[in-house]
Short mmCIF file of C-alpha atoms and ligand atoms in Angstrom, two decimals:
data_model
loop_
_atom_site.label_atom_id
_atom_site.label_comp_id
_atom_site.label_asym_id
_atom_site.label_seq_id
_atom_site.Cartn_x
_atom_site.Cartn_y
_atom_site.Cartn_z
CA UNK A 11 0.00 0.00 0.00
CA UNK A 12 1.26 3.52 -0.84
CA UNK A 13 0.80 6.27 1.75
CA UNK A 14 -0.08 9.95 1.29
CA UNK A 15 3.50 11.24 1.36
CA UNK A 16 4.03 14.76 2.67
CA UNK A 17 7.75 14.31 3.33
CA UNK A 18 9.94 17.40 2.89
CA UNK A 19 12.69 15.60 1.04
CA UNK A 20 13.50 12.99 -0.07
CA UNK A 21 9.86 13.13 -1.03
CA UNK A 22 7.09 11.65 -3.13
CA UNK A 23 7.92 10.55 -6.66
CA UNK A 24 5.36 10.09 -9.47
CA UNK A 25 3.87 6.60 -9.30
CA UNK A 26 4.05 6.04 -13.10
CA UNK A 27 7.77 6.82 -12.94
CA UNK A 28 8.34 4.38 -10.09
CA UNK A 29 6.39 1.73 -11.99
CA UNK A 30 8.49 2.28 -15.09
CA UNK A 31 11.66 2.05 -13.00
CA UNK A 32 10.34 -1.18 -11.53
CA UNK A 33 9.75 -2.76 -14.94
CA UNK A 34 13.17 -1.64 -16.15
CA UNK A 35 15.04 -2.53 -12.99
CA UNK A 36 16.40 -5.92 -13.96
CA UNK A 37 16.98 -5.22 -17.61
CA UNK A 38 17.04 -1.80 -19.25
CA UNK A 39 17.19 -1.60 -23.04
CA UNK A 40 18.02 -5.31 -23.40
CA UNK A 41 21.39 -4.75 -21.78
CA UNK A 42 20.69 -7.60 -19.36
CA UNK A 43 21.24 -5.35 -16.34
CA UNK A 44 19.78 -2.39 -14.50
CA UNK A 45 20.96 1.14 -15.24
CA UNK A 46 22.79 1.04 -11.88
CA UNK A 47 24.98 -1.72 -13.27
CA UNK A 48 25.89 0.01 -16.54
CA UNK A 49 29.22 1.69 -17.04
CA UNK A 50 28.94 5.45 -16.97
CA UNK A 51 31.38 5.36 -19.91
CA UNK A 52 29.03 3.29 -22.10
CA UNK A 53 27.38 4.85 -25.14
CA UNK A 54 24.05 3.78 -23.67
CA UNK A 55 24.59 5.75 -20.48
CA UNK A 56 25.85 8.74 -22.39
CA UNK A 57 22.55 8.64 -24.29
CA UNK A 58 20.59 8.67 -21.02
CA UNK A 59 22.70 11.53 -19.71
CA UNK A 60 21.98 13.46 -22.92
CA UNK A 61 18.25 12.65 -22.81
CA UNK A 62 17.91 13.88 -19.24
CA UNK A 63 19.74 17.07 -20.17
CA UNK A 64 17.45 17.49 -23.18
CA UNK A 65 14.38 17.02 -20.96
CA UNK A 66 15.50 19.82 -18.66
CA UNK A 67 16.32 22.02 -21.65
CA UNK A 68 12.85 21.53 -23.13
CA UNK A 69 11.02 22.19 -19.87
CA UNK A 70 12.99 25.32 -18.97
CA UNK A 71 13.45 26.45 -22.58
CA UNK A 72 17.20 26.65 -22.10
CA UNK A 73 19.15 27.93 -25.09
CA UNK A 74 22.70 27.11 -26.02
CA UNK A 75 23.97 29.77 -23.62
CA UNK A 76 23.05 27.42 -20.76
CA UNK A 77 25.11 24.50 -19.49
CA UNK A 78 23.35 21.68 -17.62
CA UNK A 79 25.35 19.81 -14.98
CA UNK A 80 24.55 16.80 -12.78
CA UNK A 81 26.75 17.02 -9.70
CA UNK A 82 26.90 15.58 -6.20
CA UNK A 83 27.22 17.11 -2.75
CA UNK A 84 23.71 18.54 -2.65
CA UNK A 85 22.62 22.15 -2.72
CA UNK A 86 24.80 22.50 0.38
CA UNK A 87 27.94 22.14 -1.72
CA UNK A 88 26.59 24.71 -4.18
CA UNK A 89 26.44 27.24 -1.33
CA UNK A 90 30.25 27.13 -1.60
CA UNK A 91 30.80 26.13 -5.21
CA UNK A 92 28.79 29.00 -6.67
CA UNK A 93 30.83 31.74 -4.95
CA UNK A 94 34.07 29.78 -5.50
CA UNK A 95 33.42 29.85 -9.23
CA UNK A 96 31.87 33.31 -9.50
CA UNK A 97 33.51 35.55 -6.90
CA UNK A 98 37.04 35.84 -8.22
CA UNK A 99 38.72 38.99 -9.60
CA UNK A 100 37.29 41.05 -6.69
CA UNK A 101 33.68 40.31 -7.68
CA UNK A 102 30.95 40.98 -5.11
CA UNK A 103 27.61 39.31 -4.45
CA UNK A 104 24.32 40.39 -2.90
CA UNK A 105 22.19 37.97 -0.89
CA UNK A 106 18.45 38.23 -0.29
CA UNK A 107 17.79 36.31 2.89
CA UNK A 108 14.45 35.15 4.18
CA UNK A 109 15.00 31.86 5.96
CA UNK A 110 17.20 29.03 7.10
CA UNK A 111 18.72 27.96 3.78
CA UNK A 112 19.42 31.47 2.54
CA UNK A 113 21.27 32.18 5.77
CA UNK A 114 23.38 29.06 5.28
CA UNK A 115 24.16 30.04 1.69
CA UNK A 116 25.34 33.44 2.89
CA UNK A 117 27.61 31.99 5.60
CA UNK A 118 29.38 29.82 3.02
CA UNK A 119 29.63 32.61 0.43
CA UNK A 120 31.36 34.85 2.95
CA UNK A 121 34.11 32.26 3.31
CA UNK A 122 34.79 32.50 -0.42
CA UNK A 123 34.48 36.16 -1.25
CA UNK A 124 32.65 39.41 -0.79
CA UNK A 125 29.01 38.67 -0.01
CA UNK A 126 26.62 41.02 1.73
CA UNK A 127 22.97 41.00 2.78
CA UNK A 128 21.02 43.18 0.35
CA UNK A 129 17.71 42.48 2.09
CA UNK A 130 16.49 40.32 4.93
CA UNK A 131 13.06 39.57 6.34
CA UNK A 132 14.38 38.70 9.79
CA UNK A 133 12.20 41.31 11.51
CA UNK A 134 9.11 39.40 10.30
CA UNK A 135 10.37 36.23 11.98
CA UNK A 136 11.15 34.84 8.50
CA UNK A 137 7.45 34.80 7.60
CA UNK A 138 7.77 36.55 4.26
CA UNK A 139 10.19 37.37 1.47
CA UNK A 140 11.88 40.79 1.59
CA UNK A 141 9.86 43.60 0.01
CA UNK A 142 11.23 45.51 -2.98
CA UNK A 143 11.38 48.71 -0.89
CA UNK A 144 13.72 46.94 1.51
CA UNK A 145 16.27 46.06 -1.18
CA UNK A 146 19.66 47.72 -0.91
CA UNK A 147 21.23 46.39 -4.10
CA UNK A 148 24.82 46.89 -5.22
CA UNK A 149 24.54 47.79 -8.92
CA UNK A 150 28.04 46.47 -9.47
CA UNK A 151 27.40 43.04 -7.93
CA UNK A 152 28.21 39.98 -9.99
CA UNK A 153 25.00 38.31 -8.88
CA UNK A 154 22.05 38.45 -6.49
CA UNK A 155 21.45 35.20 -4.64
CA UNK A 156 17.99 34.19 -3.49
CA UNK A 157 16.26 31.05 -2.24
CA UNK A 158 13.17 30.69 -4.39
CA UNK A 159 11.41 28.63 -1.72
CA UNK A 160 12.40 28.35 1.93
CA UNK A 161 11.51 24.74 2.69
CA UNK A 162 11.50 24.98 6.48
CA UNK A 163 9.48 28.18 6.92
CA UNK A 164 7.27 27.56 3.86
CA UNK A 165 7.97 30.97 2.34
CA UNK A 166 8.27 31.36 -1.45
CA UNK A 167 8.90 34.23 -3.84
CA UNK A 168 5.70 34.71 -5.86
CA UNK A 169 7.88 35.86 -8.78
CA UNK A 170 11.60 36.46 -9.17
CA UNK A 171 12.99 39.49 -7.31
CA UNK A 172 13.68 42.56 -9.46
CA UNK A 173 17.42 43.27 -9.55
CA UNK A 174 17.88 45.93 -12.25
CA UNK A 175 19.64 43.62 -14.64
CA UNK A 176 22.02 41.96 -12.16
CA UNK A 177 21.75 38.23 -12.80
CA UNK A 178 20.12 35.96 -10.26
CA UNK A 179 21.71 32.95 -8.62
CA UNK A 180 18.95 30.77 -7.22
CA UNK A 181 18.79 27.93 -4.75
CA UNK A 182 15.74 26.23 -6.25
CA UNK A 183 16.07 23.03 -4.21
CA UNK A 184 12.47 22.93 -3.13
CA UNK A 185 10.61 24.35 -6.13
CA UNK A 186 12.66 23.42 -9.18
CA UNK A 187 10.42 22.50 -12.15
CA UNK A 188 7.29 23.25 -10.11
CA UNK A 189 6.20 26.30 -12.13
CA UNK A 190 7.40 28.50 -15.02
CA UNK A 191 10.46 30.72 -14.43
CA UNK A 192 11.73 33.78 -16.28
CA UNK A 193 14.97 32.13 -17.29
CA UNK A 194 16.46 35.26 -18.85
CA UNK A 195 16.86 36.78 -15.39
CA UNK A 196 19.14 34.02 -14.12
CA UNK A 197 22.84 33.26 -14.30
CA UNK A 198 22.79 30.10 -12.19
CA UNK A 199 20.12 27.81 -10.77
CA UNK A 200 20.90 24.87 -8.50
CA UNK A 201 18.95 22.34 -6.51
CA UNK A 202 19.06 18.84 -5.13
CA UNK A 203 16.80 16.47 -7.06
CA UNK A 204 15.23 14.88 -4.02
CA UNK A 205 12.14 17.04 -3.61
CA UNK A 206 10.60 17.70 -7.01
CA UNK A 207 12.50 15.80 -9.66
CA UNK A 208 14.18 12.61 -8.51
CA UNK A 209 16.01 10.71 -5.80
CA UNK A 210 18.67 12.16 -3.51
CA UNK A 211 22.27 12.04 -4.69
CA UNK A 212 22.10 14.29 -7.74
CA UNK A 213 22.31 18.07 -7.75
CA UNK A 214 21.15 19.83 -10.88
CA UNK A 215 23.19 22.92 -11.72
CA UNK A 216 22.18 25.16 -14.61
CA UNK A 217 24.77 27.79 -15.37
CA UNK A 218 25.32 30.35 -18.12
CA UNK A 219 28.18 29.34 -20.37
CA UNK A 220 29.73 32.82 -20.19
CA UNK A 221 30.07 32.42 -16.41
CA UNK A 222 32.21 29.31 -16.71
CA UNK A 223 35.93 29.96 -16.54
CA UNK A 224 38.85 27.64 -15.97
CA UNK A 225 40.22 28.55 -12.54
CA UNK A 226 43.56 26.72 -12.19
CA UNK A 227 43.81 27.39 -8.44
CA UNK A 228 40.41 25.88 -7.72
CA UNK A 229 40.22 22.17 -6.86
CA UNK A 230 39.38 20.29 -10.06
CA UNK A 231 36.19 18.74 -8.66
CA UNK A 232 34.89 22.10 -7.42
CA UNK A 233 35.20 23.84 -10.77
CA UNK A 234 32.16 24.16 -13.03
CA UNK A 235 34.58 24.22 -15.98
CA UNK A 236 35.69 20.64 -15.21
CA UNK A 237 32.16 19.26 -15.24
CA UNK A 238 31.01 21.38 -18.18
CA UNK A 239 33.88 20.16 -20.34
CA UNK A 240 33.08 16.51 -19.56
CA UNK A 241 29.24 16.75 -19.67
CA UNK A 242 29.08 15.79 -15.97
CA UNK A 243 31.16 12.66 -16.68
CA UNK A 244 34.50 13.84 -15.32
CA UNK A 245 34.13 11.28 -12.54
CA UNK A 246 31.46 8.68 -11.84
CA UNK A 247 28.13 10.51 -11.67
CA UNK A 248 24.96 9.44 -9.83
CA UNK A 249 23.80 7.38 -12.80
CA UNK A 250 20.54 6.07 -11.33
CA UNK A 251 19.44 9.54 -10.28
CA UNK A 252 20.20 11.03 -13.69
CA UNK A 253 18.12 8.29 -15.33
CA UNK A 254 15.22 8.98 -12.95
CA UNK A 255 15.32 12.75 -13.50
CA UNK A 256 14.91 12.03 -17.20
CA UNK A 257 11.78 9.98 -16.51
CA UNK A 258 10.39 12.66 -14.19
CA UNK A 259 10.95 15.28 -16.91
CA UNK A 260 8.88 13.15 -19.30
CA UNK A 261 6.17 12.86 -16.65
CA UNK A 262 6.15 16.65 -16.19
CA UNK A 263 5.91 17.12 -19.95
CA UNK A 264 2.91 14.77 -20.01
CA UNK A 265 1.25 17.09 -17.45
CA UNK A 266 1.60 20.18 -19.61
CA UNK A 267 5.19 21.11 -18.77
CA UNK A 268 5.98 23.79 -16.23
CA UNK A 269 2.77 25.66 -16.96
CA UNK A 270 0.69 22.58 -16.30
CA UNK A 271 2.73 21.72 -13.20
CA UNK A 272 2.37 25.30 -11.94
CA UNK A 273 -1.41 25.22 -12.29
CA UNK A 274 -1.67 21.82 -10.63
CA UNK A 275 0.58 22.94 -7.75
CA UNK A 276 -1.28 26.24 -7.28
CA UNK A 277 -4.60 24.39 -7.09
CA UNK A 278 -3.27 21.93 -4.50
CA UNK A 279 -1.85 24.76 -2.38
CA UNK A 280 -5.12 26.71 -2.58
CA UNK A 281 -7.09 23.72 -1.34
CA UNK A 282 -4.86 23.48 1.70
CA UNK A 283 -4.61 27.21 2.50
CA UNK A 284 -8.39 27.59 2.10
CA UNK A 285 -8.81 24.90 4.73
CA UNK A 286 -6.33 26.65 7.05
CA UNK A 287 -8.06 30.00 6.56
CA UNK A 288 -11.55 28.63 7.13
CA UNK A 289 -11.18 28.71 10.94
CA UNK A 290 -9.00 30.01 13.77
CA UNK A 291 -8.02 26.50 14.77
CA UNK A 292 -5.31 26.32 12.10
CA UNK A 293 -2.90 29.24 11.69
CA UNK A 294 -0.68 29.54 8.64
CA UNK A 295 2.93 30.44 9.44
CA UNK A 296 3.85 32.43 6.32
CA UNK A 297 2.35 35.81 5.44
CA UNK A 298 -0.21 35.44 2.67
CA UNK A 299 1.77 37.08 -0.14
CA UNK A 300 4.74 34.83 0.55
CA UNK A 301 2.98 31.54 1.06
CA UNK A 302 4.74 28.56 -0.42
CA UNK A 303 3.02 26.33 -2.95
CA UNK A 304 5.42 23.56 -1.98
CA UNK A 305 5.67 23.53 1.82
CA UNK A 306 2.51 24.52 3.65
CA UNK A 307 3.48 25.39 7.24
CA UNK A 308 0.86 25.83 9.95
CA UNK A 309 0.30 25.73 13.68
CA UNK A 310 -2.40 24.45 15.99
CA UNK A 311 -3.43 25.99 19.33
CA UNK A 312 -0.88 23.88 21.28
CA UNK A 313 2.15 21.68 20.76
CA UNK A 314 0.25 18.76 22.25
CA UNK A 315 -2.42 19.12 19.57
CA UNK A 316 0.26 19.36 16.89
CA UNK A 317 1.78 16.10 18.05
CA UNK A 318 -1.63 14.46 18.22
CA UNK A 319 -2.42 15.72 14.71
CA UNK A 320 0.72 14.18 13.23
CA UNK A 321 0.18 10.89 15.10
CA UNK A 322 -3.50 10.59 14.14
CA UNK A 323 -2.76 11.52 10.53
CA UNK A 324 -0.11 8.80 10.36
CA UNK A 325 -2.75 6.27 11.45
CA UNK A 326 -4.69 7.34 8.36
CA UNK A 327 -1.60 6.80 6.18
CA UNK A 328 -0.63 10.49 5.90
CA UNK A 329 3.07 10.78 6.68
CA UNK A 330 5.71 13.48 6.98
CA UNK A 331 3.55 16.20 8.53
CA UNK A 332 5.72 17.16 11.48
CA UNK A 333 7.36 20.56 11.02
CA UNK A 334 11.14 20.89 10.82
CA UNK A 335 12.76 20.35 14.23
CA UNK A 336 14.12 23.93 14.20
CA UNK A 337 10.70 25.63 13.98
CA UNK A 338 8.14 23.05 15.14
CA UNK A 339 4.50 23.15 14.07
CA UNK A 340 3.25 21.21 11.09
CA UNK A 341 4.31 21.16 7.47
CA UNK A 342 2.70 19.51 4.48
CA UNK A 343 5.14 19.29 1.60
CA UNK A 344 3.12 19.04 -1.60
CA UNK A 345 5.76 18.82 -4.31
CA UNK A 346 5.06 18.01 -7.96
CA UNK A 347 4.41 14.31 -7.42
CA UNK A 348 1.94 14.71 -4.55
CA UNK A 349 -1.46 13.98 -6.08
CA UNK A 350 -4.42 16.35 -5.58
CA UNK A 351 -6.19 13.37 -4.00
CA UNK A 352 -3.60 13.30 -1.20
CA UNK A 353 -4.23 16.98 -0.47
CA UNK A 354 -7.97 16.32 -0.39
CA UNK A 355 -7.43 13.43 2.02
CA UNK A 356 -5.45 15.79 4.25
CA UNK A 357 -8.06 18.56 4.22
CA UNK A 358 -10.78 16.02 5.05
CA UNK A 359 -8.66 14.85 7.97
CA UNK A 360 -8.14 18.47 9.07
CA UNK A 361 -11.90 19.03 9.23
CA UNK A 362 -12.39 15.83 11.18
CA UNK A 363 -9.55 16.67 13.60
CA UNK A 364 -10.88 20.17 14.22
CA UNK A 365 -14.41 18.87 14.86
CA UNK A 366 -13.00 16.49 17.48
CA UNK A 367 -10.42 18.75 19.10
CA UNK A 368 -11.37 22.32 18.21
N1 PMP B 14 18.31 24.58 0.11
C1 PMP B 14 17.02 24.31 0.34
C2 PMP B 14 15.98 25.33 -0.01
C3 PMP B 14 16.67 23.08 0.91
O1 PMP B 14 15.39 22.80 1.15
C4 PMP B 14 17.68 22.14 1.21
C5 PMP B 14 17.38 20.77 1.79
N2 PMP B 14 16.28 20.64 2.53
C6 PMP B 14 19.01 22.49 0.97
C7 PMP B 14 19.29 23.71 0.39
C8 PMP B 14 20.13 21.54 1.28
O2 PMP B 14 20.10 20.57 0.31
P1 PMP B 14 21.01 19.28 0.33
O3 PMP B 14 20.55 18.44 1.45
O4 PMP B 14 20.72 18.69 -1.03
O5 PMP B 14 22.41 19.73 0.46
#
């Protein structure tokens, strides 16, 4: 039996993709072995690598000026790798900070170069993204970093921040491929696959070709130039994850691409926020204009009730609803693969729970 999976990551994957993986697990393409057992140097794996890249290019409408990389080390390594590769020759970066992951990205960037806070929403208790009138942008910055969706607080940018032509660097770990993006505004987008597009172990990095430079002093493995030159095959990549991302891209295309995904995700989020807003029993954590379509964070009148809620929900096969240990409360992660039916099951449970305990 499959549960209603509200895990924050690793998270739900599309059932048709898992079923396809299952049928192909013992023998993919008549090779007599699973993709995990293929050589990453085989022509067959190179074809899969290229197909997955092509899938991402189609969905995001990436032109030739973009390089697609499949790396390891998670988004956490990109907190360092991005500034290592971009902040040389005295370059400076601006960071827009509105939650846990953005703060971590900033800490790592400061170890590598000149990075400053151009806006923060700390005074709101991290309940919203910074407002445009709070921006203090450096017009000469190499990039402006932002976290498109703060997974722990459940706070998401409704649209990309306006940066007067300075390119964006985005940690899109928890909303990558969940809605359309204005790709022309970006210089670099990175994210772990494990929430919206695949299993853990692969980090997708999309970077503008004109930002890639050979940096002889930088460790070979930490240089985008190394991986770009070798199409992510400089060393052994996470082959299984790359194969699965390709299948998830096809599944997203079959749902109308990013536009279709965006509409489906917005509808799921609305169902859940409408339920939260329908009474005082549930209180949403994020301010309305910054509410995440991916991680719906909310509180109940007491911590005891929150614990009871998560325990009772689990009995009804709804898992992963406990909030992050750093902030408490409850969190329903409703990434791409979470079906509308799972969200409806949750809202039905919320009504039932409130009637009993409200
Ligand atoms: N950024 C965001 C927005 C995240 O949600 C996470 C993981 N939860 C990370 C970065 C860290 O990702 P990883 O575990 O892949 O390093």
